[in-house]
Amino acid sequence: MKKFNLEYIEQRRKELKMTIDDMAKLMGFSNGSVYWKYEHGAYKFDADMLPKMAEALKCKVGDFYTS
């Protein structure tokens, strides 16, 4: 079963030198603390958020999953 890989998301964001606030703005969140809660697992990303996040992180939606 594939697992959603939050570590990849954080690592990829940092590779692109994007801040939590940068991602929050791109994802349409009110502020960085809301996005941080998603990236650290307090909230779960909805499936409809994944294409927008993949675009922001310049990757494929499939990259968010690991086996």
mmCIF file of N, CA and C in Angstrom:
data_model
loop_
_atom_site.group_PDB
_atom_site.id
_atom_site.type_symbol
_atom_site.label_atom_id
_atom_site.label_comp_id
_atom_site.label_asym_id
_atom_site.label_seq_id
_atom_site.Cartn_x
_atom_site.Cartn_y
_atom_site.Cartn_z
ATOM 1 N N MET A 1 0.848 -1.182 0.000
ATOM 2 C CA MET A 1 0.000 0.000 0.000
ATOM 3 C C MET A 1 0.896 1.250 0.000
ATOM 4 N N LYS A 2 0.531 2.203 -0.801
ATOM 5 C CA LYS A 2 1.307 3.435 -0.892
ATOM 6 C C LYS A 2 0.982 4.357 0.284
ATOM 7 N N LYS A 3 2.006 5.059 0.739
ATOM 8 C CA LYS A 3 1.867 5.967 1.865
ATOM 9 C C LYS A 3 2.109 7.392 1.380
ATOM 10 N N PHE A 4 1.319 8.320 1.886
ATOM 11 C CA PHE A 4 1.507 9.732 1.550
ATOM 12 C C PHE A 4 2.763 10.206 2.270
ATOM 13 N N ASN A 5 3.679 10.805 1.516
ATOM 14 C CA ASN A 5 5.012 11.116 2.013
ATOM 15 C C ASN A 5 5.161 12.607 2.321
ATOM 16 N N LEU A 6 4.842 12.996 3.536
ATOM 17 C CA LEU A 6 4.954 14.396 3.948
ATOM 18 C C LEU A 6 6.412 14.859 3.957
ATOM 19 N N GLU A 7 7.326 13.935 4.241
ATOM 20 C CA GLU A 7 8.744 14.297 4.252
ATOM 21 C C GLU A 7 9.193 14.760 2.868
ATOM 22 N N TYR A 8 8.696 14.075 1.811
ATOM 23 C CA TYR A 8 9.052 14.475 0.452
ATOM 24 C C TYR A 8 8.575 15.898 0.176
ATOM 25 N N ILE A 9 7.369 16.211 0.596
ATOM 26 C CA ILE A 9 6.797 17.536 0.343
ATOM 27 C C ILE A 9 7.646 18.619 1.005
ATOM 28 N N GLU A 10 8.013 18.408 2.250
ATOM 29 C CA GLU A 10 8.844 19.394 2.949
ATOM 30 C C GLU A 10 10.224 19.513 2.286
ATOM 31 N N GLN A 11 10.818 18.369 1.979
ATOM 32 C CA GLN A 11 12.143 18.366 1.357
ATOM 33 C C GLN A 11 12.117 19.073 0.002
ATOM 34 N N ARG A 12 11.108 18.776 -0.806
ATOM 35 C CA ARG A 12 10.998 19.381 -2.134
ATOM 36 C C ARG A 12 10.808 20.896 -2.028
ATOM 37 N N ARG A 13 9.978 21.332 -1.102
ATOM 38 C CA ARG A 13 9.765 22.763 -0.890
ATOM 39 C C ARG A 13 11.082 23.449 -0.544
ATOM 40 N N LYS A 14 11.848 22.826 0.334
ATOM 41 C CA LYS A 14 13.125 23.407 0.736
ATOM 42 C C LYS A 14 14.132 23.403 -0.408
ATOM 43 N N GLU A 15 14.122 22.336 -1.232
ATOM 44 C CA GLU A 15 15.009 22.281 -2.396
ATOM 45 C C GLU A 15 14.749 23.461 -3.328
ATOM 46 N N LEU A 16 13.489 23.844 -3.448
ATOM 47 C CA LEU A 16 13.100 24.953 -4.315
ATOM 48 C C LEU A 16 13.221 26.302 -3.604
ATOM 49 N N LYS A 17 13.729 26.262 -2.379
ATOM 50 C CA LYS A 17 13.939 27.480 -1.571
ATOM 51 C C LYS A 17 12.648 28.269 -1.361
ATOM 52 N N MET A 18 11.569 27.503 -1.128
ATOM 53 C CA MET A 18 10.261 28.104 -0.860
ATOM 54 C C MET A 18 10.002 28.063 0.644
ATOM 55 N N THR A 19 9.443 29.116 1.154
ATOM 56 C CA THR A 19 9.091 29.165 2.572
ATOM 57 C C THR A 19 7.688 28.589 2.782
ATOM 58 N N ILE A 20 7.362 28.377 4.043
ATOM 59 C CA ILE A 20 6.006 27.957 4.412
ATOM 60 C C ILE A 20 5.001 29.002 3.905
ATOM 61 N N ASP A 21 5.329 30.269 4.056
ATOM 62 C CA ASP A 21 4.431 31.337 3.597
ATOM 63 C C ASP A 21 4.277 31.335 2.082
ATOM 64 N N ASP A 22 5.354 31.037 1.349
ATOM 65 C CA ASP A 22 5.263 30.932 -0.115
ATOM 66 C C ASP A 22 4.247 29.860 -0.508
ATOM 67 N N MET A 23 4.360 28.701 0.131
ATOM 68 C CA MET A 23 3.447 27.594 -0.192
ATOM 69 C C MET A 23 2.017 27.933 0.210
ATOM 70 N N ALA A 24 1.850 28.564 1.351
ATOM 71 C CA ALA A 24 0.506 28.943 1.802
ATOM 72 C C ALA A 24 -0.153 29.839 0.767
ATOM 73 N N LYS A 25 0.591 30.797 0.262
ATOM 74 C CA LYS A 25 0.045 31.723 -0.736
ATOM 75 C C LYS A 25 -0.322 30.975 -2.021
ATOM 76 N N LEU A 26 0.575 30.104 -2.494
ATOM 77 C CA LEU A 26 0.306 29.348 -3.721
ATOM 78 C C LEU A 26 -0.884 28.403 -3.577
ATOM 79 N N MET A 27 -1.070 27.875 -2.375
ATOM 80 C CA MET A 27 -2.159 26.924 -2.132
ATOM 81 C C MET A 27 -3.472 27.621 -1.777
ATOM 82 N N GLY A 28 -3.425 28.935 -1.545
ATOM 83 C CA GLY A 28 -4.639 29.672 -1.223
ATOM 84 C C GLY A 28 -5.017 29.648 0.246
ATOM 85 N N PHE A 29 -4.061 29.311 1.117
ATOM 86 C CA PHE A 29 -4.327 29.313 2.551
ATOM 87 C C PHE A 29 -4.200 30.728 3.092
ATOM 88 N N SER A 30 -4.823 30.971 4.232
ATOM 89 C CA SER A 30 -4.828 32.310 4.810
ATOM 90 C C SER A 30 -3.456 32.727 5.337
ATOM 91 N N ASN A 31 -2.677 31.745 5.801
ATOM 92 C CA ASN A 31 -1.343 32.075 6.311
ATOM 93 C C ASN A 31 -0.477 30.820 6.374
ATOM 94 N N GLY A 32 0.800 31.036 6.670
ATOM 95 C CA GLY A 32 1.755 29.936 6.699
ATOM 96 C C GLY A 32 1.488 28.906 7.774
ATOM 97 N N SER A 33 0.915 29.321 8.885
ATOM 98 C CA SER A 33 0.690 28.360 9.961
ATOM 99 C C SER A 33 -0.355 27.312 9.564
ATOM 100 N N VAL A 34 -1.301 27.690 8.741
ATOM 101 C CA VAL A 34 -2.293 26.718 8.260
ATOM 102 C C VAL A 34 -1.600 25.697 7.357
ATOM 103 N N TYR A 35 -0.789 26.186 6.407
ATOM 104 C CA TYR A 35 -0.072 25.262 5.524
ATOM 105 C C TYR A 35 0.857 24.360 6.336
ATOM 106 N N TRP A 36 1.553 24.907 7.331
ATOM 107 C CA TRP A 36 2.470 24.124 8.161
ATOM 108 C C TRP A 36 1.746 22.922 8.772
ATOM 109 N N LYS A 37 0.521 23.119 9.201
ATOM 110 C CA LYS A 37 -0.246 22.026 9.810
ATOM 111 C C LYS A 37 -0.509 20.909 8.811
ATOM 112 N N TYR A 38 -0.716 21.258 7.539
ATOM 113 C CA TYR A 38 -0.871 20.237 6.502
ATOM 114 C C TYR A 38 0.455 19.514 6.275
ATOM 115 N N GLU A 39 1.517 20.279 6.124
ATOM 116 C CA GLU A 39 2.816 19.690 5.804
ATOM 117 C C GLU A 39 3.335 18.797 6.934
ATOM 118 N N HIS A 40 2.912 19.053 8.149
ATOM 119 C CA HIS A 40 3.376 18.263 9.288
ATOM 120 C C HIS A 40 2.342 17.259 9.795
ATOM 121 N N GLY A 41 1.252 17.075 9.060
ATOM 122 C CA GLY A 41 0.323 15.990 9.348
ATOM 123 C C GLY A 41 -0.802 16.286 10.314
ATOM 124 N N ALA A 42 -0.905 17.508 10.826
ATOM 125 C CA ALA A 42 -2.016 17.833 11.718
ATOM 126 C C ALA A 42 -3.334 17.841 10.946
ATOM 127 N N TYR A 43 -3.279 18.287 9.690
ATOM 128 C CA TYR A 43 -4.411 18.244 8.764
ATOM 129 C C TYR A 43 -4.006 17.369 7.589
ATOM 130 N N LYS A 44 -4.991 16.765 6.929
ATOM 131 C CA LYS A 44 -4.705 15.939 5.756
ATOM 132 C C LYS A 44 -5.012 16.715 4.475
ATOM 133 N N PHE A 45 -4.104 16.609 3.505
ATOM 134 C CA PHE A 45 -4.333 17.217 2.202
ATOM 135 C C PHE A 45 -5.505 16.520 1.523
ATOM 136 N N ASP A 46 -6.425 17.285 0.952
ATOM 137 C CA ASP A 46 -7.507 16.726 0.158
ATOM 138 C C ASP A 46 -6.966 16.396 -1.229
ATOM 139 N N ALA A 47 -7.565 15.419 -1.879
ATOM 140 C CA ALA A 47 -7.105 15.006 -3.206
ATOM 141 C C ALA A 47 -7.125 16.164 -4.199
ATOM 142 N N ASP A 48 -8.089 17.061 -4.086
ATOM 143 C CA ASP A 48 -8.167 18.168 -5.040
ATOM 144 C C ASP A 48 -7.067 19.211 -4.830
ATOM 145 N N MET A 49 -6.344 19.135 -3.720
ATOM 146 C CA MET A 49 -5.216 20.048 -3.465
ATOM 147 C C MET A 49 -3.934 19.576 -4.158
ATOM 148 N N LEU A 50 -3.852 18.284 -4.441
ATOM 149 C CA LEU A 50 -2.595 17.701 -4.901
ATOM 150 C C LEU A 50 -2.105 18.231 -6.246
ATOM 151 N N PRO A 51 -2.970 18.410 -7.254
ATOM 152 C CA PRO A 51 -2.451 18.958 -8.514
ATOM 153 C C PRO A 51 -1.851 20.356 -8.357
ATOM 154 N N LYS A 52 -2.477 21.196 -7.562
ATOM 155 C CA LYS A 52 -1.961 22.554 -7.334
ATOM 156 C C LYS A 52 -0.620 22.485 -6.604
ATOM 157 N N MET A 53 -0.521 21.574 -5.635
ATOM 158 C CA MET A 53 0.724 21.430 -4.891
ATOM 159 C C MET A 53 1.827 20.869 -5.784
ATOM 160 N N ALA A 54 1.488 19.916 -6.649
ATOM 161 C CA ALA A 54 2.476 19.358 -7.577
ATOM 162 C C ALA A 54 2.993 20.441 -8.518
ATOM 163 N N GLU A 55 2.117 21.292 -8.976
ATOM 164 C CA GLU A 55 2.535 22.395 -9.845
ATOM 165 C C GLU A 55 3.485 23.331 -9.095
ATOM 166 N N ALA A 56 3.146 23.674 -7.867
ATOM 167 C CA ALA A 56 3.980 24.574 -7.072
ATOM 168 C C ALA A 56 5.350 23.961 -6.789
ATOM 169 N N LEU A 57 5.376 22.642 -6.562
ATOM 170 C CA LEU A 57 6.624 21.961 -6.223
ATOM 171 C C LEU A 57 7.342 21.395 -7.448
ATOM 172 N N LYS A 58 6.775 21.632 -8.638
ATOM 173 C CA LYS A 58 7.387 21.198 -9.904
ATOM 174 C C LYS A 58 7.685 19.697 -9.883
ATOM 175 N N CYS A 59 6.638 18.939 -9.572
ATOM 176 C CA CYS A 59 6.757 17.479 -9.536
ATOM 177 C C CYS A 59 5.420 16.883 -9.982
ATOM 178 N N LYS A 60 5.317 15.570 -9.906
ATOM 179 C CA LYS A 60 4.081 14.867 -10.253
ATOM 180 C C LYS A 60 3.330 14.497 -8.958
ATOM 181 N N VAL A 61 2.036 14.371 -9.071
ATOM 182 C CA VAL A 61 1.235 13.967 -7.905
ATOM 183 C C VAL A 61 1.733 12.627 -7.375
ATOM 184 N N GLY A 62 2.111 11.732 -8.250
ATOM 185 C CA GLY A 62 2.619 10.424 -7.834
ATOM 186 C C GLY A 62 3.860 10.498 -6.968
ATOM 187 N N ASP A 63 4.614 11.587 -7.076
ATOM 188 C CA ASP A 63 5.812 11.752 -6.261
ATOM 189 C C ASP A 63 5.486 11.908 -4.781
ATOM 190 N N PHE A 64 4.245 12.237 -4.459
ATOM 191 C CA PHE A 64 3.845 12.427 -3.065
ATOM 192 C C PHE A 64 3.632 11.096 -2.334
ATOM 193 N N TYR A 65 3.725 9.998 -3.055
ATOM 194 C CA TYR A 65 3.460 8.672 -2.466
ATOM 195 C C TYR A 65 4.695 7.800 -2.511
ATOM 196 N N THR A 66 4.847 6.991 -1.494
ATOM 197 C CA THR A 66 5.941 6.029 -1.414
ATOM 198 C C THR A 66 5.355 4.658 -1.035
ATOM 199 N N SER A 67 6.050 3.603 -1.439
ATOM 200 C CA SER A 67 5.537 2.271 -1.097
ATOM 201 C C SER A 67 6.139 1.725 0.169
#
